[in-house]
Coordinates of C-alpha atoms in Angstrom, one line a residue:
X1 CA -12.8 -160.7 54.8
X2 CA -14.1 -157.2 55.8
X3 CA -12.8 -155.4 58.5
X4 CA -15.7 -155.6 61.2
X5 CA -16.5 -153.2 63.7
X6 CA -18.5 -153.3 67.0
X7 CA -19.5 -155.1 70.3
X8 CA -16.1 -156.5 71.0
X9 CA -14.7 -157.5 74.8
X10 CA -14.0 -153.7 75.4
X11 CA -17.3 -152.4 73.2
X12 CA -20.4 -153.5 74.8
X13 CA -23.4 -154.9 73.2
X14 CA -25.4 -151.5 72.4
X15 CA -22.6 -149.5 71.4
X16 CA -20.9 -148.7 68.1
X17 CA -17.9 -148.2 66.2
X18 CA -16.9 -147.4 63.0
X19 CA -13.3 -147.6 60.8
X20 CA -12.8 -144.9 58.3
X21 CA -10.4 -147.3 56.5
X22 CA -13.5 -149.3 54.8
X23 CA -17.1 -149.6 54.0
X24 CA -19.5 -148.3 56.1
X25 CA -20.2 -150.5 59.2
X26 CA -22.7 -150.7 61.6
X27 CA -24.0 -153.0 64.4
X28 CA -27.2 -153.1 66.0
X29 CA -27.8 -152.4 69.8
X30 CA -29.6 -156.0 71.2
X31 CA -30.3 -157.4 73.9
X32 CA -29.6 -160.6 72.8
X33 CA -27.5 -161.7 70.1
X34 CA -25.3 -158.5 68.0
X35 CA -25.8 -158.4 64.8
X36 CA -23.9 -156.1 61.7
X37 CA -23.7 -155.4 58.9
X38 CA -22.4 -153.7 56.3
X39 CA -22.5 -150.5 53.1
X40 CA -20.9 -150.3 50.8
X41 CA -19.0 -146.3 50.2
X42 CA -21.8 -145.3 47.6
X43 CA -24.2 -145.7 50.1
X44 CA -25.5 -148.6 48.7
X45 CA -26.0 -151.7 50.9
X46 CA -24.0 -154.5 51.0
X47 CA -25.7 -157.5 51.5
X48 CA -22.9 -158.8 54.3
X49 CA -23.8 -159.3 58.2
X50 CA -23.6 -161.7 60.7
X51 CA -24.5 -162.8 64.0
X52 CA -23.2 -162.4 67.8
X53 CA -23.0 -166.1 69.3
X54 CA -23.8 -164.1 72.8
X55 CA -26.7 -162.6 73.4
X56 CA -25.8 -161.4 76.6
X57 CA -22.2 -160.4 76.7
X58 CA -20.3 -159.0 80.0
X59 CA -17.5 -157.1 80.1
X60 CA -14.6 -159.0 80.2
X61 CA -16.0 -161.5 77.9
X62 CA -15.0 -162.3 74.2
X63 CA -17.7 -162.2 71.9
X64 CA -18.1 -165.6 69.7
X65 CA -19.3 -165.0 66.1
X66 CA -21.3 -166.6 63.8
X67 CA -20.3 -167.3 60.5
X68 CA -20.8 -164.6 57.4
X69 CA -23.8 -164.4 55.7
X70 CA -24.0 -162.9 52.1
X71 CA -27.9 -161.6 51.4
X72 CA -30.5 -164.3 52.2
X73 CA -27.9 -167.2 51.0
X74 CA -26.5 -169.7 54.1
X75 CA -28.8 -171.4 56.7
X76 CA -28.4 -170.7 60.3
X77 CA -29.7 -172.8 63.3
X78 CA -32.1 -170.1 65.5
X79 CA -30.5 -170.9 68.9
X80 CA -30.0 -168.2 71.3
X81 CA -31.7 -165.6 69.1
X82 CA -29.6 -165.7 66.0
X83 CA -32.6 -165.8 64.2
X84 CA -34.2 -163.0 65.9
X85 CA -31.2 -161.1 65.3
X86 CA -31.2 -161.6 61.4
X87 CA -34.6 -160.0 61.8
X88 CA -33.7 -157.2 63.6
X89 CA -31.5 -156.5 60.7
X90 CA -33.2 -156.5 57.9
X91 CA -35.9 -154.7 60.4
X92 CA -33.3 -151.6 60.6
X93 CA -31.8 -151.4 57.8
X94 CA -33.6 -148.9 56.4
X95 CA -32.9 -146.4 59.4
X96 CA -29.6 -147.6 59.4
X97 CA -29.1 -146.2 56.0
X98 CA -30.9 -142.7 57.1
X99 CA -28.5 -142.6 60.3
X100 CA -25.7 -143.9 58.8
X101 CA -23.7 -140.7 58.4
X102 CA -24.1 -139.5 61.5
X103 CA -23.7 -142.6 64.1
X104 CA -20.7 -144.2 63.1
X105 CA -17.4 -143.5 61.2
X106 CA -16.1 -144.2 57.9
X107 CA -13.9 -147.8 56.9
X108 CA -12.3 -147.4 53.9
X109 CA -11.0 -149.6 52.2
X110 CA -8.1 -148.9 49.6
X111 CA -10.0 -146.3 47.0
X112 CA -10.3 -146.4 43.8
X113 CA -7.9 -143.6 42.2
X114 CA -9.4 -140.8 41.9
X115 CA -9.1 -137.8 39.9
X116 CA -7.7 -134.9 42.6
X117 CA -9.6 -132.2 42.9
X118 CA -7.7 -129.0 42.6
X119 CA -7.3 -127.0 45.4
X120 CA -8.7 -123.2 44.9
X121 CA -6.7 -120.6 46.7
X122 CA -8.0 -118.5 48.7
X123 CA -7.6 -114.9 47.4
X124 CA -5.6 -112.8 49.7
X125 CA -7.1 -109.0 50.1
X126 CA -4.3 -106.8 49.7
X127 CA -3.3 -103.5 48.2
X128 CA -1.3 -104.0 45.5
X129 CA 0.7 -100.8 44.0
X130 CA 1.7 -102.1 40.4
X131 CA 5.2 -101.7 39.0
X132 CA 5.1 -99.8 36.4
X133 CA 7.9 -100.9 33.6
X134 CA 9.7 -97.5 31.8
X135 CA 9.3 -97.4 29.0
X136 CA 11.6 -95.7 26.1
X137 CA 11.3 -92.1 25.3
X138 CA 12.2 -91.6 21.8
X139 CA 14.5 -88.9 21.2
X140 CA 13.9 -85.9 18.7
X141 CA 14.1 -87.3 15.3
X142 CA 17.3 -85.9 14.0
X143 CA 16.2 -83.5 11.0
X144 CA 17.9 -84.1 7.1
X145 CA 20.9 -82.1 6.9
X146 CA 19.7 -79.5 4.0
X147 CA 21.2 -79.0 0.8
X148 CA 23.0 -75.7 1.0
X149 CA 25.4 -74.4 -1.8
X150 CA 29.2 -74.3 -0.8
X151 CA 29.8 -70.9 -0.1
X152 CA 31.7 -68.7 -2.1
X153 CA 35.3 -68.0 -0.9
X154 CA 35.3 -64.6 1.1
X155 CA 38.0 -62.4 -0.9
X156 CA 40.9 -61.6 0.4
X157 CA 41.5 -57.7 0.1
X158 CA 45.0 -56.3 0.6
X159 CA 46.1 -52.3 1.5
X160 CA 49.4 -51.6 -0.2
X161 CA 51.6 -50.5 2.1
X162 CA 54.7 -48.4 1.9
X163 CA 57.6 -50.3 0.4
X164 CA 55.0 -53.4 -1.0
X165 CA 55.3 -54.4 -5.0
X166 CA 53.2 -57.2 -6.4
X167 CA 56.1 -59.7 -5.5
X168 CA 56.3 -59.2 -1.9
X169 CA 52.6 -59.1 -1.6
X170 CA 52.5 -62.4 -4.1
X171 CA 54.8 -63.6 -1.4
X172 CA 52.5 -62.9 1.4
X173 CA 49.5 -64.3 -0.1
X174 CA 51.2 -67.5 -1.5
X175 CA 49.5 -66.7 -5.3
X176 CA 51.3 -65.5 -8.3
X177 CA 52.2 -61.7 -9.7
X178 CA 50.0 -63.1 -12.6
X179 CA 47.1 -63.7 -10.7
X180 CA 46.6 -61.1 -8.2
X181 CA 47.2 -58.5 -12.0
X182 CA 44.4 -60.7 -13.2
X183 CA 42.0 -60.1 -10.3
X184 CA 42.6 -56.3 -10.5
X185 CA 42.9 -55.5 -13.5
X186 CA 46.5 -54.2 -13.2
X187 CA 48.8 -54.1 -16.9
X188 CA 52.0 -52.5 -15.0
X189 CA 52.9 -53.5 -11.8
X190 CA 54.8 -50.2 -11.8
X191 CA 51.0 -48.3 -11.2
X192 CA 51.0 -49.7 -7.7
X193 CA 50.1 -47.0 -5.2
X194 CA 50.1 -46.5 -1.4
X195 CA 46.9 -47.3 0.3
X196 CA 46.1 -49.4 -2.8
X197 CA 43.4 -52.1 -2.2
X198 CA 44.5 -55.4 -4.2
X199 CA 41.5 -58.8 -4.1
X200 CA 44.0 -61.3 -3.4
X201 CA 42.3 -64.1 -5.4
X202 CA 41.6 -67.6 -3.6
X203 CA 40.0 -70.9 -4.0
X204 CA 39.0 -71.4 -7.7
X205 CA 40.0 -67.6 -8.6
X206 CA 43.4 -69.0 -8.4
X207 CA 44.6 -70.7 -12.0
X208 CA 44.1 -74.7 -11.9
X209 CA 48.0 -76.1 -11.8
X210 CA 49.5 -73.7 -9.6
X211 CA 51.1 -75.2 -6.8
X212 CA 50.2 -72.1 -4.8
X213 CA 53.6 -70.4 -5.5
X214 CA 54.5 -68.0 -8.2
X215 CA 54.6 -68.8 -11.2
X216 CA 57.6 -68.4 -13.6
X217 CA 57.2 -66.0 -16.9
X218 CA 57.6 -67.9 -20.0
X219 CA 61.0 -65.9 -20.8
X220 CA 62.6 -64.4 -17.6
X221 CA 65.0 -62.1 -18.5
X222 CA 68.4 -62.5 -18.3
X223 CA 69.9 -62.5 -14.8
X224 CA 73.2 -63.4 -12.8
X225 CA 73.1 -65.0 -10.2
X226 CA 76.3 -64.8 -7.9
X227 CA 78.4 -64.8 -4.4
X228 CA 76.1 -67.5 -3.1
X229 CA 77.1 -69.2 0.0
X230 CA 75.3 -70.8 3.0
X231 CA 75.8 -70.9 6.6
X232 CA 74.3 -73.0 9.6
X233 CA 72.7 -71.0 12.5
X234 CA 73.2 -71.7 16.2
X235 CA 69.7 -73.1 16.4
X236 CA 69.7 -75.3 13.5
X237 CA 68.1 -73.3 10.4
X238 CA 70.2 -72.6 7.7
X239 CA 70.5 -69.3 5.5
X240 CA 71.1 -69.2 2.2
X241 CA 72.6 -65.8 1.1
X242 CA 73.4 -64.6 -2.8
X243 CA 73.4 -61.7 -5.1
X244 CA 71.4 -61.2 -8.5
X245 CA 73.2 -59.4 -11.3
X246 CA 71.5 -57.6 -13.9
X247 CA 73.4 -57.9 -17.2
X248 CA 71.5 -56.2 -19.5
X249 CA 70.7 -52.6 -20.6
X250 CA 67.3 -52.4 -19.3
X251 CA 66.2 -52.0 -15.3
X252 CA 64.7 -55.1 -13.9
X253 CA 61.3 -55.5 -11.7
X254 CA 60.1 -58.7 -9.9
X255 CA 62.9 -60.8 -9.5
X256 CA 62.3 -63.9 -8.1
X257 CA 64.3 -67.1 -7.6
X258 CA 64.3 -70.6 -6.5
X259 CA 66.4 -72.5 -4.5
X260 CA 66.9 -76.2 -4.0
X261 CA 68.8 -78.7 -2.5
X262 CA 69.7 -82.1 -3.6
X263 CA 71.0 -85.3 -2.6
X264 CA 73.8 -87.2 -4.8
X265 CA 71.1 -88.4 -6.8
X266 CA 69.9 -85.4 -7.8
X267 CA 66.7 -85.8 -5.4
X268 CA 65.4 -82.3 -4.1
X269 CA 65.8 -82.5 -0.2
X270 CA 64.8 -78.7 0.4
X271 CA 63.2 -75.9 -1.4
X272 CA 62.2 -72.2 -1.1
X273 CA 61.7 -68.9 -3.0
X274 CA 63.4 -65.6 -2.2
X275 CA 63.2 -62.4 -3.8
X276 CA 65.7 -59.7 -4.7
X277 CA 66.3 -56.7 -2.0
X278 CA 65.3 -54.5 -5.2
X279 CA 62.9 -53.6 -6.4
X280 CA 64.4 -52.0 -9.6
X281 CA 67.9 -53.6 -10.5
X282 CA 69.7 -51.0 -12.8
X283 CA 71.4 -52.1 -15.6
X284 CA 74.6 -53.4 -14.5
X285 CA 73.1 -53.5 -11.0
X286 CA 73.4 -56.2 -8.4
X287 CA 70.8 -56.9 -5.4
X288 CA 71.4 -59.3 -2.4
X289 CA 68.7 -62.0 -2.0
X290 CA 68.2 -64.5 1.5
X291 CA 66.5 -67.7 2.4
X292 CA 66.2 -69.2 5.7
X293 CA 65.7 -73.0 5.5
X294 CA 63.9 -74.1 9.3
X295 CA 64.4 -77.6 8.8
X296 CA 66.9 -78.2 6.5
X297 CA 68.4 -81.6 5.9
X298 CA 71.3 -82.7 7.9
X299 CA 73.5 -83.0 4.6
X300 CA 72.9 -82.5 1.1
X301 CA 75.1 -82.7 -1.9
X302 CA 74.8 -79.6 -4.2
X303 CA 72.4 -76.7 -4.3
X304 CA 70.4 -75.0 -7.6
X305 CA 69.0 -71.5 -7.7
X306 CA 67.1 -71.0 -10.9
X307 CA 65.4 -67.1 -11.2
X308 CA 61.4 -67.1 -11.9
X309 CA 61.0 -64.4 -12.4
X310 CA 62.7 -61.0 -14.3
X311 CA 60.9 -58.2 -15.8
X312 CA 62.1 -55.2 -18.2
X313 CA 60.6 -52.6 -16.3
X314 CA 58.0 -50.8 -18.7
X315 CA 59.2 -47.4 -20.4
X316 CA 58.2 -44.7 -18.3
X317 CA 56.3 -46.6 -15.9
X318 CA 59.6 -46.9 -13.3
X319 CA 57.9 -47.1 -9.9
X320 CA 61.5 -46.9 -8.3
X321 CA 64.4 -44.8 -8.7
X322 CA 68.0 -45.0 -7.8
X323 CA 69.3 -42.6 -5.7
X324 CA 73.0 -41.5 -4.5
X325 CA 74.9 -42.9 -1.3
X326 CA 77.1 -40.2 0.1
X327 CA 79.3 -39.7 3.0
X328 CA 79.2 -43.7 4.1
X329 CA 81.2 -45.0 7.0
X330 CA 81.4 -48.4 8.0
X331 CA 83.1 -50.5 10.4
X332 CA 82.9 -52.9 13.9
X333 CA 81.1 -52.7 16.5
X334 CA 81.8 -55.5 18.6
X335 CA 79.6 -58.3 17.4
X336 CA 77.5 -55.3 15.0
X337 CA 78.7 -53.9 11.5
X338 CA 77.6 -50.6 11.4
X339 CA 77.0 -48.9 8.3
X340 CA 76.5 -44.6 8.4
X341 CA 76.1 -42.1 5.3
X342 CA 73.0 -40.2 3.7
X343 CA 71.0 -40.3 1.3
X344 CA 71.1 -37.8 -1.8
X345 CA 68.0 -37.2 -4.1
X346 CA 69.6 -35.6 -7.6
X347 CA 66.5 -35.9 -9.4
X348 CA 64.0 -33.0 -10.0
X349 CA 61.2 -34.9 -8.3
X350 CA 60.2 -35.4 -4.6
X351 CA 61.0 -39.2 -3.1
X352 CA 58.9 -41.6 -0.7
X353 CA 59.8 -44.8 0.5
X354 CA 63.3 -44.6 0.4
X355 CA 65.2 -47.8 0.8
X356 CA 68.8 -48.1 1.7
X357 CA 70.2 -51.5 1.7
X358 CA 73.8 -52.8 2.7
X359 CA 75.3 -55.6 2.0
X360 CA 78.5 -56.9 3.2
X361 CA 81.1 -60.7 1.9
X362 CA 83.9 -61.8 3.2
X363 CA 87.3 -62.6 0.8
X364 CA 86.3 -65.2 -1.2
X365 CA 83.4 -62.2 -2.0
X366 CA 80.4 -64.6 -0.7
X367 CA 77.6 -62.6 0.6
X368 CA 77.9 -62.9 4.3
X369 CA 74.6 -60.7 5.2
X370 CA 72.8 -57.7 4.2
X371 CA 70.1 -55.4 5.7
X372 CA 67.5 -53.5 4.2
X373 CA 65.8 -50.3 5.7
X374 CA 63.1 -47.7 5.0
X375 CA 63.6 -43.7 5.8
X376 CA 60.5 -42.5 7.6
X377 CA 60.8 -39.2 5.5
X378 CA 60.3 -37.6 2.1
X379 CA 63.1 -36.7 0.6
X380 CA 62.8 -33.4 -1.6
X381 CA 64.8 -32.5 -5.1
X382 CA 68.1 -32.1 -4.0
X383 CA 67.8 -33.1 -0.4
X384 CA 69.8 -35.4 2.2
X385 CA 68.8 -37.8 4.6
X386 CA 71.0 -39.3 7.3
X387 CA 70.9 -43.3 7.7
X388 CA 72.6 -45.3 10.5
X389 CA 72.3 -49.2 9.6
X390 CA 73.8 -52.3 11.9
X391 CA 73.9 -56.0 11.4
X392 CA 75.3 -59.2 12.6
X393 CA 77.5 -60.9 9.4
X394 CA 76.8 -64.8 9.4
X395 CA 80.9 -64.7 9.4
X396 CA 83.5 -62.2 11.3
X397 CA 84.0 -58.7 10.4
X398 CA 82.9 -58.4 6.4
X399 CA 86.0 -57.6 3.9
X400 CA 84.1 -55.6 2.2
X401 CA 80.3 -54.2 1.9
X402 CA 78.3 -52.4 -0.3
X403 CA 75.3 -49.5 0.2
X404 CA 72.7 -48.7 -2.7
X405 CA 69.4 -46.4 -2.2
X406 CA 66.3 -46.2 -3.7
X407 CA 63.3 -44.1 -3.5
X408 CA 59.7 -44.1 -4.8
X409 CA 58.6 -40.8 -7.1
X410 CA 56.1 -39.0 -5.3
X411 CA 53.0 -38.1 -7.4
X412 CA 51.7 -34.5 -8.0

């Protein structure tokens, strides 16, 4: 059953209404009986109406319908203008259809599903600033390193000084007497000269093997070593203080020694070279040699000096010369041992680079000390120089001390 719209008790005959919930729906003003009817929602017309039973309605009344009628099917008696108003149907129908839209509302009834139609939004006018993403800056490619050739070891040059040999200056540099004669060229090391400029040899210049010391000579000469004691100082270093005798017949150059210390199994705990206060050891001479330890082992069983090096000074080629000690006094000065005398030059040449050097042991005839110093003048054939010489002894007041000199030919 259709929902109906239309004359009802509070709808009047001549008016119209109309359900959006279902099919179209009209009814058509009369005077006498109502009639409607309905579409279908494509518009199309559905065969469906039926009759008023009240021609004449008045407010207040109810209306009395007629049965349904589908099309032209069912048979209704023509009293009190039913049949007049099936005509009047069919008789605007066709206007109905043209009007439909626009004098009544919409019945539905439930819909088909149908497919939604997509809402289009409505552009909104705006100004839009766009965001602009950073973006990576690449960096300076890094260049290839270039293949450059290692560079060659700047050489090391060295201005003989006053007083220098080849050992001290081997000493300095860390490199042997062998290899610093090599780089210059030099067959006796008794040539050396003031003002000299030695190439200390570095890198590969030095021989392959060397531990960066100086090197032993294959045969050393024959050398004493003596008087060798060591004593502790008051901030922990520790000295080790000897002599060097020469026992042969021939001066001696470039004496050199090693000194180690050991633990009971023989292990070396310590080591360091020193070199003789000397230059030239006469025959029968004797030169006072030192080495200070910095960090020296708490305790250590036994000790080894061994000499490296000692050289028969060449024939004629003595770069050194003994000279006399005369008029020598010596004695306390409260903590000081002070040493005064001069220095005599009995030779028929002029002397530079005079040395005087004293040395002092206690009664057991260890070497408690020694001090070494260099007259600032020439001393002529036959002339004197006064020295004046202090030092602190590693034990009290020395038993006994010795004072040798030497000086340096002067060339025409």
């Amino acid at each position: 059953m259709l929902p109906w719209c239309g004359p009802t008790a509070s709808t009047p005959p001549g008016s119209s209404s109309c359900n959006l919930n279902g099919p179209y729906l009209f009814s058509l003003p009369s005077r006498r009986s109502p009639v409607e009817g309905t579409f279908s929602p494509d518009g199309l017309l559905e065969a469906r109406f039926r009759v008023g039973n009240a021609p004449n309605l008045r407010e207040g009344e109810q209306l009395q319908w007629a049965n349904e009628l589908q099309g032209s099917e069912g048979v209704m008696p023509d009293r009190e203008g039913y049949s007049k108003g099936c005509r009047r149907f069919w008789r605007w129908l066709v206007l109905v259809s043209l009007l439909l839209s626009g004098c009544g509302q919409v019945i539905s009834r439930e819909p088909p599903t149908a497919t939604p139609i997509p809402t289009v939004p409505q552009p909104t006018v705006g100004l839009v600033v766009p965001r602009l993403r950073p973006t990576a800056t690449p960096g300076p490619a890094t260049p290839s390193p270039i293949a450059s050739p290692s560079p060659t070891p700047t050489p090391v040059i060295h201005v003989v000084q006053a007083g220098e040999t080849l050992i001290s200056i081997s000493l300095q540099y860390g490199v042997s007497v062998e290899a610093i004669q090599a780089a210059n060229g030099i067959l006796n090391p008794q040539t050396l000269q003031i003002g000299q400029e030695l190439i200390i040899p570095m890198g590969d210049e030095v021989a392959e093997g060397s531990p960066g010391l100086l090197l032993p000579t294959p045969t050393p000469a024959p050398v004493l070593v003596e008087n060798v004691a060591f004593y502790r100082t008051p901030v922990g270093s520790l000295w080790c203080l000897g002599e060097v005798v020469n026992p042969g017949e021939e001066p001696l150059e470039n004496v050199e020694l090693r000194i180690t210390l050991h633990d009971p199994a023989g292990a070396v705990l310590a080591e360091g070279q020193a070199a003789a206060a000397l230059d030239l050891i006469p025959p029968g001479g004797r030169s006072p040699f030192g080495l200070l330890f910095n960090a020296p082992p708490d305790t250590y069983d036994r000790y080894l000096v061994t000499p490296l090096r000692a050289e028969v000074a060449a024939e004629g080629a003595v770069l050194y010369t003994p000279l006399t000690v005369a008029e020598v006094e010596a004695g306390p000065s409260g903590p000081l041992f002070e040493v005064r005398g001069q220095v005599v030059n009995e030779t028929p040449t002029a002397m530079t680079q005079v040395t005087v050097i004293v040395t002092t042991y206690n009664a057991a005839g260890q070497v408690t000390g020694f001090r070494q110093a260099r007259l600032p003048d020439e001393l002529p054939p036959g002339g004197r120089l006064p020295f004046a010489l202090s030092l602190i002894p590693q034990e009290a007041q020395p038993v006994e001390y010795t004072v040798v000199a030497e000086g340096r030919p002067l060339q025409p």
